[in-house]
XYZ file of C-alpha atoms in Angstrom:
724
model
C 94.931 58.963 87.678
C 91.943 60.454 85.854
C 90.014 63.688 86.240
C 86.248 64.032 85.982
C 84.435 67.344 85.573
C 80.658 67.628 85.708
C 77.976 70.197 86.587
C 75.844 69.902 89.720
C 72.326 71.298 89.992
C 70.404 72.172 93.151
C 73.255 73.771 95.103
C 72.066 76.959 96.807
C 74.673 77.742 99.487
C 78.319 77.258 100.395
C 77.379 74.354 102.635
C 75.981 72.514 99.590
C 79.387 72.649 97.923
C 81.091 71.514 101.131
C 78.716 68.555 101.569
C 79.296 67.385 98.007
C 83.060 67.717 98.403
C 82.973 65.672 101.611
C 80.789 62.996 100.036
C 83.129 62.699 97.049
C 86.325 62.661 99.121
C 84.972 59.781 101.239
C 84.775 57.532 98.174
C 87.691 55.047 98.079
C 89.939 55.919 95.149
C 89.151 59.654 95.122
C 92.364 61.636 95.550
C 90.958 65.156 95.476
C 87.572 66.796 95.014
C 86.740 70.440 94.414
C 83.170 71.697 94.076
C 82.856 75.295 92.907
C 79.564 76.925 93.877
C 80.126 79.849 91.474
C 80.475 77.692 88.372
C 78.375 74.815 89.813
C 81.026 72.348 88.713
C 82.823 69.503 90.429
C 86.388 68.571 89.533
C 87.457 65.186 90.902
C 90.849 63.478 90.646
C 90.418 59.729 91.078
C 92.002 56.335 90.504
C 90.223 54.627 87.601
C 91.280 51.203 88.880
C 89.354 51.785 92.123
C 86.304 53.867 91.246
C 84.418 54.861 88.090
C 83.157 58.279 87.069
C 79.610 56.907 87.130
C 80.068 56.116 90.821
C 81.111 59.733 91.489
C 77.959 61.017 89.834
C 75.776 58.537 91.734
C 77.124 59.763 95.077
C 76.173 63.353 94.235
C 72.646 62.225 93.321
C 72.380 60.191 96.529
C 73.449 63.315 98.411
C 70.269 65.041 97.238
C 71.556 66.963 94.218
C 71.359 66.641 90.451
C 74.160 65.886 87.993
C 73.416 67.941 84.892
C 73.943 66.612 81.401
C 76.744 68.021 79.262
C 74.144 69.709 77.054
C 72.423 71.406 79.986
C 75.736 72.604 81.418
C 77.221 73.744 78.096
C 76.375 77.398 78.808
C 77.056 78.243 82.497
C 75.685 81.755 82.071
C 72.380 80.445 80.701
C 72.277 77.891 83.504
C 72.743 80.668 86.058
C 70.012 82.769 84.438
C 67.591 79.852 84.567
C 68.374 79.272 88.241
C 67.797 82.937 89.113
C 64.523 82.978 87.191
C 63.266 79.832 88.932
C 64.237 81.175 92.366
C 62.539 84.517 91.632
C 59.304 82.821 90.593
C 59.240 80.636 93.710
C 59.853 83.611 96.003
C 57.190 85.708 94.240
C 54.493 83.056 94.476
C 55.402 82.149 98.060
C 54.951 85.781 99.125
C 51.817 86.214 96.986
C 50.165 83.100 98.454
C 51.477 83.590 101.986
C 50.367 87.210 102.373
C 46.579 86.403 102.480
C 47.264 83.712 105.095
C 49.014 86.232 107.335
C 46.241 88.821 106.900
C 43.431 86.336 107.618
C 45.207 84.844 110.638
C 46.625 87.957 112.272
C 43.409 89.970 111.825
C 41.324 86.940 112.916
C 39.016 87.450 109.943
C 35.921 85.252 109.675
C 34.073 84.928 106.387
C 30.286 84.394 106.184
C 30.555 80.737 105.148
C 31.409 77.545 107.057
C 32.246 74.141 105.655
C 32.661 70.845 107.583
C 32.800 72.688 110.875
C 35.438 75.269 109.902
C 35.107 78.801 108.632
C 36.008 79.475 105.000
C 38.824 81.713 106.251
C 40.432 78.673 107.895
C 40.037 76.587 104.753
C 41.710 79.337 102.672
C 44.599 79.504 105.157
C 44.990 75.733 105.061
C 44.942 75.563 101.251
C 47.326 78.448 100.640
C 49.819 77.478 103.343
C 49.822 73.884 102.055
C 50.669 75.152 98.567
C 53.508 77.281 99.931
C 54.970 74.708 102.347
C 54.519 71.464 100.404
C 54.584 72.848 96.882
C 56.915 75.824 96.619
C 58.932 74.671 99.620
C 59.373 71.114 98.367
C 63.128 71.653 97.997
C 63.433 71.962 101.794
C 61.762 68.616 102.352
C 63.741 66.940 99.590
C 66.926 68.261 101.178
C 65.871 66.959 104.564
C 65.155 63.507 103.142
C 68.553 63.416 101.418
C 70.326 64.452 104.624
C 68.380 61.887 106.646
C 69.556 59.145 104.294
C 73.129 60.195 105.075
C 72.399 60.450 108.814
C 73.070 64.186 108.678
C 71.145 67.425 109.231
C 71.364 70.992 107.988
C 69.252 74.132 107.593
C 66.964 72.271 105.174
C 66.204 69.875 108.008
C 65.332 72.723 110.369
C 63.221 74.544 107.797
C 61.398 71.382 106.763
C 60.643 70.294 110.327
C 59.537 73.770 111.390
C 57.200 74.345 108.463
C 55.800 70.793 108.479
C 55.221 70.931 112.241
C 53.314 74.211 111.877
C 51.287 72.864 108.932
C 50.384 69.405 110.253
C 49.697 70.593 113.778
C 47.359 73.250 112.330
C 45.600 70.665 110.150
C 45.241 68.390 113.175
C 43.986 71.273 115.331
C 41.572 72.279 112.570
C 40.158 68.750 112.427
C 39.847 68.351 116.197
C 38.407 71.794 116.871
C 41.411 73.295 118.679
C 41.498 77.097 118.650
C 45.191 77.690 117.992
C 46.324 77.383 114.380
C 49.752 78.155 112.919
C 49.225 78.136 109.158
C 50.697 81.652 108.826
C 53.830 80.636 110.778
C 54.805 77.900 108.336
C 53.895 79.981 105.263
C 55.950 82.991 106.408
C 58.988 80.852 107.224
C 58.924 79.174 103.801
C 58.364 82.471 101.958
C 61.240 84.249 103.752
C 63.694 81.430 103.121
C 62.721 81.248 99.439
C 63.206 85.013 99.130
C 66.652 84.680 100.666
C 67.562 81.935 98.212
C 66.521 84.137 95.312
C 68.955 86.829 96.469
C 71.678 84.195 96.837
C 71.043 82.841 93.333
C 71.137 86.339 91.852
C 74.480 87.010 93.538
C 75.956 83.710 92.344
C 74.739 84.370 88.819
C 77.368 87.097 88.493
C 80.248 84.716 89.242
C 81.233 84.243 85.598
C 81.006 87.903 84.539
C 84.710 88.600 85.056
C 85.747 85.734 82.793
C 83.142 86.613 80.182
C 84.317 90.239 79.999
C 87.964 89.196 79.909
C 87.276 87.059 76.877
C 85.553 90.011 75.184
C 88.735 92.097 75.449
C 90.526 90.344 72.633
C 90.426 91.462 69.011
C 87.821 89.726 66.858
C 89.700 90.021 63.558
C 93.298 90.374 62.374
C 94.879 91.903 59.260
C 97.188 89.163 57.949
C 99.690 89.575 55.113
C 99.614 86.560 52.815
C 100.956 86.367 49.269
C 101.818 90.066 49.491
C 98.211 91.075 50.221
C 96.453 92.227 53.382
C 93.404 90.176 54.367
C 90.990 90.581 57.273
C 90.429 87.198 58.867
C 88.731 85.988 62.104
C 91.154 85.889 65.009
C 90.665 82.111 65.274
C 92.306 81.655 61.853
C 95.604 83.331 62.800
C 98.478 80.843 62.893
C 101.849 80.995 64.594
C 104.306 82.554 62.127
C 101.730 84.719 60.322
C 102.809 88.317 59.639
C 100.147 90.805 60.751
C 99.690 94.507 60.009
C 98.638 96.666 62.990
C 97.512 100.258 62.468
C 97.293 103.120 64.995
C 94.357 102.839 67.409
C 93.846 99.110 66.803
C 93.991 96.274 69.297
C 96.962 94.010 68.804
C 95.350 90.711 67.754
C 97.717 88.095 69.242
C 101.080 87.841 70.979
C 104.077 88.343 68.747
C 107.270 90.219 67.836
C 107.521 93.430 65.822
C 109.403 92.814 62.566
C 108.979 96.224 60.949
C 108.018 99.696 62.201
C 107.724 101.234 65.677
C 105.009 102.582 67.956
C 103.886 103.247 71.500
C 101.594 100.628 73.003
C 99.220 100.923 75.941
C 99.774 97.778 78.017
C 97.629 98.783 81.001
C 95.612 95.574 80.728
C 98.816 93.641 81.489
C 100.898 95.918 83.684
C 98.273 98.274 85.085
C 100.603 101.177 84.291
C 99.169 104.225 82.553
C 102.412 105.154 80.784
C 102.561 103.724 77.236
C 105.523 101.565 76.260
C 107.838 102.275 73.312
C 107.996 99.321 70.903
C 110.473 98.899 68.057
C 111.593 96.022 65.820
C 112.419 92.922 67.889
C 110.189 93.893 70.846
C 107.367 91.686 72.117
C 103.755 92.819 71.862
C 100.708 91.182 73.423
C 97.189 90.497 72.253
C 94.392 92.861 73.449
C 96.862 95.696 74.185
C 96.317 98.884 72.166
C 98.598 100.319 69.505
C 98.563 104.086 70.066
C 100.603 105.929 67.451
C 102.655 104.171 64.759
C 101.892 101.373 62.333
C 103.936 98.179 62.410
C 104.114 94.616 61.221
C 104.426 91.737 63.681
C 104.991 88.017 63.534
C 102.533 85.939 65.575
C 104.276 83.793 68.210
C 101.318 82.765 70.412
C 97.700 82.338 69.410
C 94.496 80.985 70.926
C 94.861 79.544 74.410
C 98.603 80.306 74.517
C 98.269 84.110 74.560
C 98.799 86.148 77.710
C 95.116 87.178 77.712
C 94.033 83.517 77.603
C 96.377 82.772 80.495
C 94.793 85.575 82.545
C 91.337 84.143 81.805
C 92.554 80.715 82.915
C 94.110 82.083 86.120
C 90.924 83.902 87.128
C 88.876 80.780 86.473
C 91.233 78.573 88.477
C 91.430 81.026 91.371
C 87.637 81.138 91.590
C 87.429 77.367 91.411
C 90.087 76.722 94.067
C 88.525 79.084 96.567
C 87.137 76.844 99.321
C 83.527 77.770 100.169
C 82.944 78.850 103.745
C 80.509 76.639 105.584
C 77.965 78.793 107.384
C 78.028 78.781 111.169
C 74.306 78.084 111.387
C 74.692 74.949 109.275
C 77.555 73.654 111.410
C 75.660 74.158 114.644
C 72.423 72.817 113.204
C 74.178 69.523 112.528
C 74.151 69.017 116.299
C 71.122 71.120 117.191
C 68.586 69.363 114.953
C 69.145 65.786 116.180
C 69.015 67.053 119.768
C 65.707 68.851 119.147
C 64.261 65.771 117.466
C 65.316 63.643 120.395
C 63.773 66.073 122.882
C 60.501 66.255 120.913
C 60.276 62.465 120.723
C 61.123 62.086 124.415
C 58.535 64.740 125.258
C 55.790 62.928 123.338
C 56.643 59.541 124.874
C 57.032 60.994 128.361
C 53.684 62.750 128.311
C 51.939 59.717 126.811
C 53.319 57.439 129.501
C 52.341 59.983 132.164
C 48.815 60.797 130.921
C 47.906 58.078 128.453
C 46.407 60.843 126.298
C 47.670 61.207 122.710
C 46.471 64.819 122.472
C 48.209 65.848 125.659
C 51.448 64.197 124.476
C 51.266 65.700 120.992
C 50.836 69.374 121.959
C 54.050 69.691 124.068
C 56.037 67.846 121.381
C 54.781 70.272 118.734
C 55.651 73.176 121.044
C 59.227 71.856 121.183
C 59.444 71.742 117.384
C 57.900 75.194 117.030
C 60.246 76.796 119.534
C 63.114 75.242 117.580
C 61.737 76.653 114.344
C 64.581 78.279 112.370
C 62.929 81.621 111.613
C 65.413 83.604 113.717
C 68.257 81.408 112.444
C 67.186 82.153 108.918
C 67.109 85.886 109.686
C 70.374 85.991 111.664
C 72.677 86.237 108.673
C 70.582 87.964 105.957
C 69.343 90.816 108.172
C 72.874 91.722 109.292
C 74.122 91.444 105.714
C 71.199 93.533 104.460
C 71.954 96.335 106.930
C 75.736 96.095 106.427
C 75.581 96.134 102.646
C 73.019 98.962 102.715
C 75.327 101.115 104.830
C 78.232 100.219 102.556
C 76.296 101.198 99.423
C 75.456 104.616 100.870
C 79.144 105.147 101.654
C 80.372 104.039 98.226
C 81.311 100.501 99.317
C 79.550 97.826 97.259
C 79.671 94.458 99.015
C 78.758 91.667 96.602
C 77.819 88.932 99.067
C 77.847 87.847 102.698
C 80.973 85.788 102.160
C 82.925 89.000 101.495
C 81.941 90.271 104.937
C 83.034 87.027 106.560
C 86.385 87.132 104.783
C 86.948 90.822 105.504
C 86.906 90.412 109.269
C 89.937 88.066 109.157
C 92.307 90.134 106.990
C 95.824 90.718 108.349
C 97.707 91.628 105.125
C 96.609 94.116 102.454
C 98.389 94.123 99.073
C 97.903 97.434 97.279
C 98.373 97.826 93.542
C 100.139 101.137 92.824
C 98.559 102.591 89.709
C 94.931 103.617 90.060
C 94.787 102.437 93.667
C 97.395 104.505 95.481
C 97.936 106.859 92.540
C 95.506 108.706 90.275
C 96.399 106.483 87.303
C 96.862 109.473 84.958
C 100.088 111.367 84.195
C 100.175 114.918 85.508
C 102.723 117.722 85.289
C 104.291 118.068 88.731
C 107.033 120.602 88.010
C 108.324 122.902 85.271
C 111.925 124.112 85.448
C 113.303 126.961 83.256
C 117.060 126.973 82.844
C 118.807 130.145 83.900
C 118.693 132.850 81.265
C 116.373 130.835 78.996
C 113.044 132.453 79.823
C 110.256 131.916 82.353
C 108.516 128.754 83.557
C 105.339 129.794 81.737
C 107.331 130.288 78.552
C 108.788 126.748 78.748
C 105.339 125.252 79.404
C 103.652 127.313 76.663
C 106.218 126.330 74.000
C 106.055 122.642 74.968
C 102.240 122.606 75.050
C 101.994 124.341 71.666
C 103.816 121.434 70.051
C 102.414 118.678 72.271
C 98.782 119.543 71.511
C 99.275 117.949 68.075
C 100.167 114.623 69.740
C 97.816 112.065 71.293
C 100.461 110.653 73.642
C 99.298 110.647 77.334
C 102.412 112.593 78.385
C 101.712 115.193 75.703
C 98.129 115.545 76.905
C 99.373 116.068 80.463
C 101.567 118.984 79.296
C 98.687 120.548 77.362
C 96.315 120.248 80.341
C 98.877 121.915 82.604
C 99.187 124.855 80.187
C 95.423 125.230 79.879
C 95.054 125.139 83.648
C 97.258 128.257 83.757
C 95.383 129.852 80.831
C 98.579 130.096 78.774
C 98.255 131.070 75.121
C 99.470 128.458 72.642
C 101.294 129.307 69.411
C 100.721 127.976 65.914
C 103.095 125.125 65.013
C 104.472 124.209 61.612
C 106.509 121.310 60.244
C 105.203 118.980 62.947
C 106.967 115.592 63.098
C 106.380 112.781 65.600
C 109.567 110.946 66.532
C 108.062 107.590 67.485
C 108.549 106.780 71.144
C 110.998 109.611 71.754
C 109.337 112.994 71.263
C 108.132 115.547 68.728
C 109.546 118.307 66.552
C 108.020 121.466 65.070
C 108.592 125.133 64.358
C 107.165 128.177 66.125
C 107.611 131.538 64.380
C 110.420 130.029 62.297
C 112.371 128.660 65.278
C 112.855 124.893 65.613
C 111.306 123.342 68.741
C 112.131 119.882 70.065
C 110.276 118.273 72.973
C 111.178 114.786 74.175
C 113.141 112.498 76.422
C 116.716 113.233 77.579
C 117.753 110.336 75.353
C 116.316 112.126 72.305
C 118.140 115.312 73.220
C 121.459 113.487 73.403
C 120.801 111.821 70.035
C 120.115 115.275 68.550
C 123.459 116.586 69.837
C 122.359 118.517 72.919
C 124.695 118.429 75.932
C 122.925 117.607 79.201
C 125.981 117.497 81.488
C 124.949 120.654 83.339
C 121.459 119.308 83.973
C 122.095 115.621 84.793
C 121.748 116.159 88.538
C 118.406 117.927 88.151
C 117.080 115.235 85.809
C 118.212 112.301 87.978
C 116.785 113.898 91.130
C 113.326 114.005 89.570
C 113.576 110.493 88.137
C 114.467 109.279 91.633
C 111.106 110.668 92.760
C 109.297 108.479 90.183
C 108.876 111.359 87.713
C 109.261 111.204 83.922
C 111.406 114.044 82.590
C 110.631 115.775 79.272
C 113.239 118.235 77.955
C 112.322 121.306 75.893
C 114.652 122.891 73.306
C 114.094 125.982 71.154
C 116.328 127.443 68.491
C 119.049 124.891 69.134
C 119.198 125.527 72.919
C 117.775 123.674 75.919
C 115.395 126.025 77.719
C 113.961 123.793 80.448
C 112.520 120.493 81.604
C 109.043 119.330 82.586
C 108.528 116.639 85.232
C 105.480 114.395 84.800
C 104.269 111.769 87.241
C 101.326 109.644 88.196
C 100.506 111.527 91.406
C 99.515 109.908 94.693
C 95.907 110.137 95.804
C 95.445 112.689 98.568
C 94.509 110.182 101.259
C 96.845 107.340 100.225
C 99.367 108.013 102.999
C 96.660 108.405 105.651
C 95.050 105.127 104.563
C 98.344 103.239 104.871
C 98.920 104.729 108.334
C 95.428 103.645 109.429
C 96.022 100.116 108.202
C 99.284 99.945 110.148
C 97.630 101.291 113.305
C 95.001 98.536 112.973
C 97.780 95.928 112.961
C 97.407 95.140 109.260
C 100.591 94.716 107.215
C 100.754 96.518 103.854
C 102.514 95.507 100.634
C 102.706 97.596 97.444
C 102.832 95.732 94.143
C 103.286 97.209 90.678
C 104.344 96.467 87.128
C 106.552 99.560 87.252
C 110.330 99.425 87.673
C 111.986 98.970 91.062
C 113.338 102.534 91.250
C 109.963 104.161 90.634
C 108.175 101.712 92.932
C 110.540 102.364 95.838
C 110.178 106.129 95.372
C 106.370 105.943 95.554
C 106.370 103.534 98.508
C 108.729 105.772 100.466
C 106.294 108.681 100.145
C 103.456 106.801 101.831
C 105.331 104.652 104.323
C 105.105 101.195 102.766
C 108.217 99.142 103.464
C 107.511 95.984 101.458
C 107.545 96.596 97.685
C 107.156 94.139 94.798
C 108.041 95.747 91.444
C 107.947 94.676 87.775
C 105.118 92.263 88.549
C 103.130 90.593 85.764
C 99.523 89.408 86.332
C 100.631 85.889 87.277
C 103.253 87.345 89.631
C 100.591 89.259 91.526
C 98.442 86.173 92.003
C 101.511 84.146 93.027
C 102.474 86.733 95.653
C 98.979 86.497 97.119
C 99.241 82.703 97.178
C 102.672 82.787 98.856
C 101.290 84.851 101.732
C 98.257 82.553 102.000
C 100.573 79.555 102.268
C 102.201 81.301 105.238
C 98.821 81.322 106.985
C 97.995 84.947 106.192
C 94.533 86.204 105.302
C 95.165 88.448 102.318
C 93.164 91.316 100.828
C 94.215 92.547 97.386
C 93.247 96.045 96.234
C 93.468 96.822 92.514
C 91.755 98.420 89.553
C 93.256 96.978 86.366
C 92.602 93.991 84.148
C 96.026 92.742 85.171
C 94.811 92.664 88.784
C 91.917 90.268 88.083
C 93.808 87.017 88.840
C 95.112 88.408 92.143
C 91.667 89.775 93.090
C 90.180 86.336 92.485
C 93.005 84.510 94.318
C 92.929 86.727 97.424
C 90.818 85.912 100.455
C 89.183 89.289 99.854
C 89.371 91.102 96.513
C 88.736 94.854 96.774
C 88.277 96.529 93.387
C 88.536 100.260 92.812
C 85.290 101.348 91.132
C 87.049 103.842 88.878
C 88.956 100.925 87.325
C 88.039 98.353 84.696
C 84.866 96.250 84.608
C 87.029 93.133 84.817
C 88.578 94.132 88.126
C 85.171 95.147 89.471
C 83.656 91.762 88.576
C 86.601 89.812 90.013
C 86.540 91.696 93.339
C 84.356 90.767 96.333
C 84.022 94.428 97.363
C 83.944 97.448 95.033
C 84.963 100.927 96.224
C 82.883 103.227 94.024
C 84.784 106.441 94.787
C 88.244 104.912 94.503
C 89.482 106.490 97.739
C 92.114 104.446 99.649
C 90.416 105.444 102.930
C 87.430 103.415 101.781
C 89.590 100.312 102.269
C 89.614 101.062 106.008
C 85.848 101.549 106.031
C 85.240 98.333 104.090
C 87.341 96.235 106.484
C 85.747 97.910 109.512
C 82.265 97.298 108.111
C 83.156 93.640 107.456
C 84.300 93.113 111.044
C 81.284 94.912 112.466
C 78.747 93.060 110.335
C 80.235 89.628 110.899
C 80.386 90.229 114.656
C 76.689 91.136 114.490
C 75.951 87.909 112.601
C 77.594 85.870 115.360
C 75.627 87.791 118.002
C 72.404 87.138 116.078
C 73.110 83.421 115.907
C 73.809 83.348 119.618
C 70.535 85.060 120.484
C 68.609 82.907 118.014
C 69.877 79.750 119.710
C 69.545 81.267 123.190
C 65.798 81.816 122.798
C 65.347 78.321 121.444
C 67.468 76.580 124.046
C 65.976 78.527 126.950
C 62.398 77.797 125.907
C 62.747 74.153 124.817
C 62.777 72.809 128.415
C 59.652 74.875 129.197
C 57.913 73.449 126.130
C 58.967 69.901 126.988
C 57.505 70.149 130.509
C 54.215 71.455 129.176
C 54.760 74.990 130.476
C 54.771 76.514 127.016
C 51.860 75.941 124.675
C 52.331 76.220 120.908
C 50.970 79.777 120.813
C 53.538 80.995 123.329
C 56.195 79.001 121.468
C 55.327 80.869 118.294
C 55.470 84.141 120.242
C 58.925 83.284 121.597
C 60.043 82.468 118.076
C 58.749 85.860 116.893
C 60.505 87.578 119.806
C 63.813 85.966 118.857
C 63.310 87.233 115.308
C 62.616 90.757 116.572
C 65.795 90.705 118.668
C 67.818 89.551 115.674
C 66.470 92.350 113.478
C 66.974 94.939 116.221
C 70.557 93.848 116.814
C 71.266 94.071 113.085
C 69.938 97.625 112.943
C 72.517 98.625 115.559
C 75.151 98.519 112.802
C 73.745 101.826 111.502
C 74.851 103.607 114.669
C 78.464 102.412 114.512
C 81.323 104.569 113.187
C 83.434 103.234 110.323
C 86.220 105.822 110.379
């Protein structure tokens, strides 16, 4: 078995990807085909003994698309930019050229010159509409021809037939002296569809941003120790086994093991947890994580494509590529609708010719049939609802990236919630201060601890300092400050020794905690980190620090349950802490100690059970799961990577916005289906009238306009609906 990968040009919707997949799968010898609209690439597994790669490429070309050369496809981002630019130019010129046609036709303007029996105004309309329909709209006609070769039909077929019918009937009417012309109808249809395709291209152009930003996270250089000297080298030149020096505040260059020194490392990009991790000799460290406090030496164990960061990049890319595009309802129905309309139009022309023997009388009803079947309302059905829905979402802090997100959102039955930054604030905060009996007041314990902690940059230390400042406590001068890496800090205040750190540090320093074990364990059971404070050789109190729940987290979970949606909490934190947090908000299913690949795998497991899964997260570590999920919801207060990987972004980071986003998705998609129904209803109801000669082309155009008005009006109803 062999695998071929090549770029495809000319795809502008999900249906394009589906059609190419179907065409490739039909080839004898093809085992599997996957066409990714976002990256514009096809990946085909095939039997070399049965079919060649050249044959695969030929089928795509025969299907009406272009196979790009390796040079042209070398930079997907540049390719996307070129596509957006081309689509923007087409839409601009279509509107610029179509606008005068509409003004001249609708205002019935006559200019003071005639030529060959027609007013100059008519000639201008004919010229400009021809440029828009045949020139700028050539892609519609090319698509129709390609589909006709394959005995198929799609929206290109409808658009092409509608615009060509309006144009050629108007040219015929212009030449024969008929009063009714429809140049503006064809020009407006082409311009609107081209504008819609520009918006689609712009949305697709962002597909690779998540991967691009992930790749930018890694360190660009490393400080390697060779021959007893430190040298700065490009990250690409680091080899497995090299010993690297990492200083405080630097990104760890590659994956490896600490061989000398100790530090605290922020691993939020892997675990999503805000609490830094203590690292000593023998512990693993990972590339792109941040060394916070101490300096250390490490031995590189994984470099290049083997690092954890590279694996995350690969997982996001694969999840985006494996996501099956959703074929639009209008395209599916049009596959049946278009051949039927063509058959009716042909039967109408033949029937009237046999009945009257007059070509003109047979042509007009047939054109009326094609005009009433014109896809203007079909073209508006989806974008108008999406435009209104996304506009409402944006005003409410819900950024919906594309129409596909709305379609996916209305099917969700399981929501997986990342803990840190999604359900919790993502920042440590002092939740309780306890002064031991006879050892002073609560404010005294907090003031002493904060006085020493303000000299540390550790997140827990900063939480203590912020708590003291919030109470306007005065802080004392500290001498003999010493940081005990990963355990705590020591100093002196007015000559008395002060020690602030973990219970483990206190035991190592000879303090007895037997009388306070119950109090410490009770707070740890509630997912709180305990910091002990000692002064003058005596324990005076403890401070509990936790990543606090967001105010509306519990209410959001309850609303999801009442809507029949199952909730799952997932976190890189330990099982004990995870269970404590989940119990506070009513989530029964908890997955703890999850790495990035674990999160994506959990999403996939539920999908394999037939569930439609939404994943809500904010960290870099959540990117693979956000991409794998049917609907990725990123918290806007999180990282750019998560925001790019998600389909929906919640700007304010409130869990209640999840409810609003899902409600808006259901409401908007229901409106889209209603719009499609009414669009087809007008067409189907009026086609028989047109076929029997009871509907002239002018009335047909009016009915088409009426169907468009109803579609727009129905879409605007979304504004009046409640989301909470």
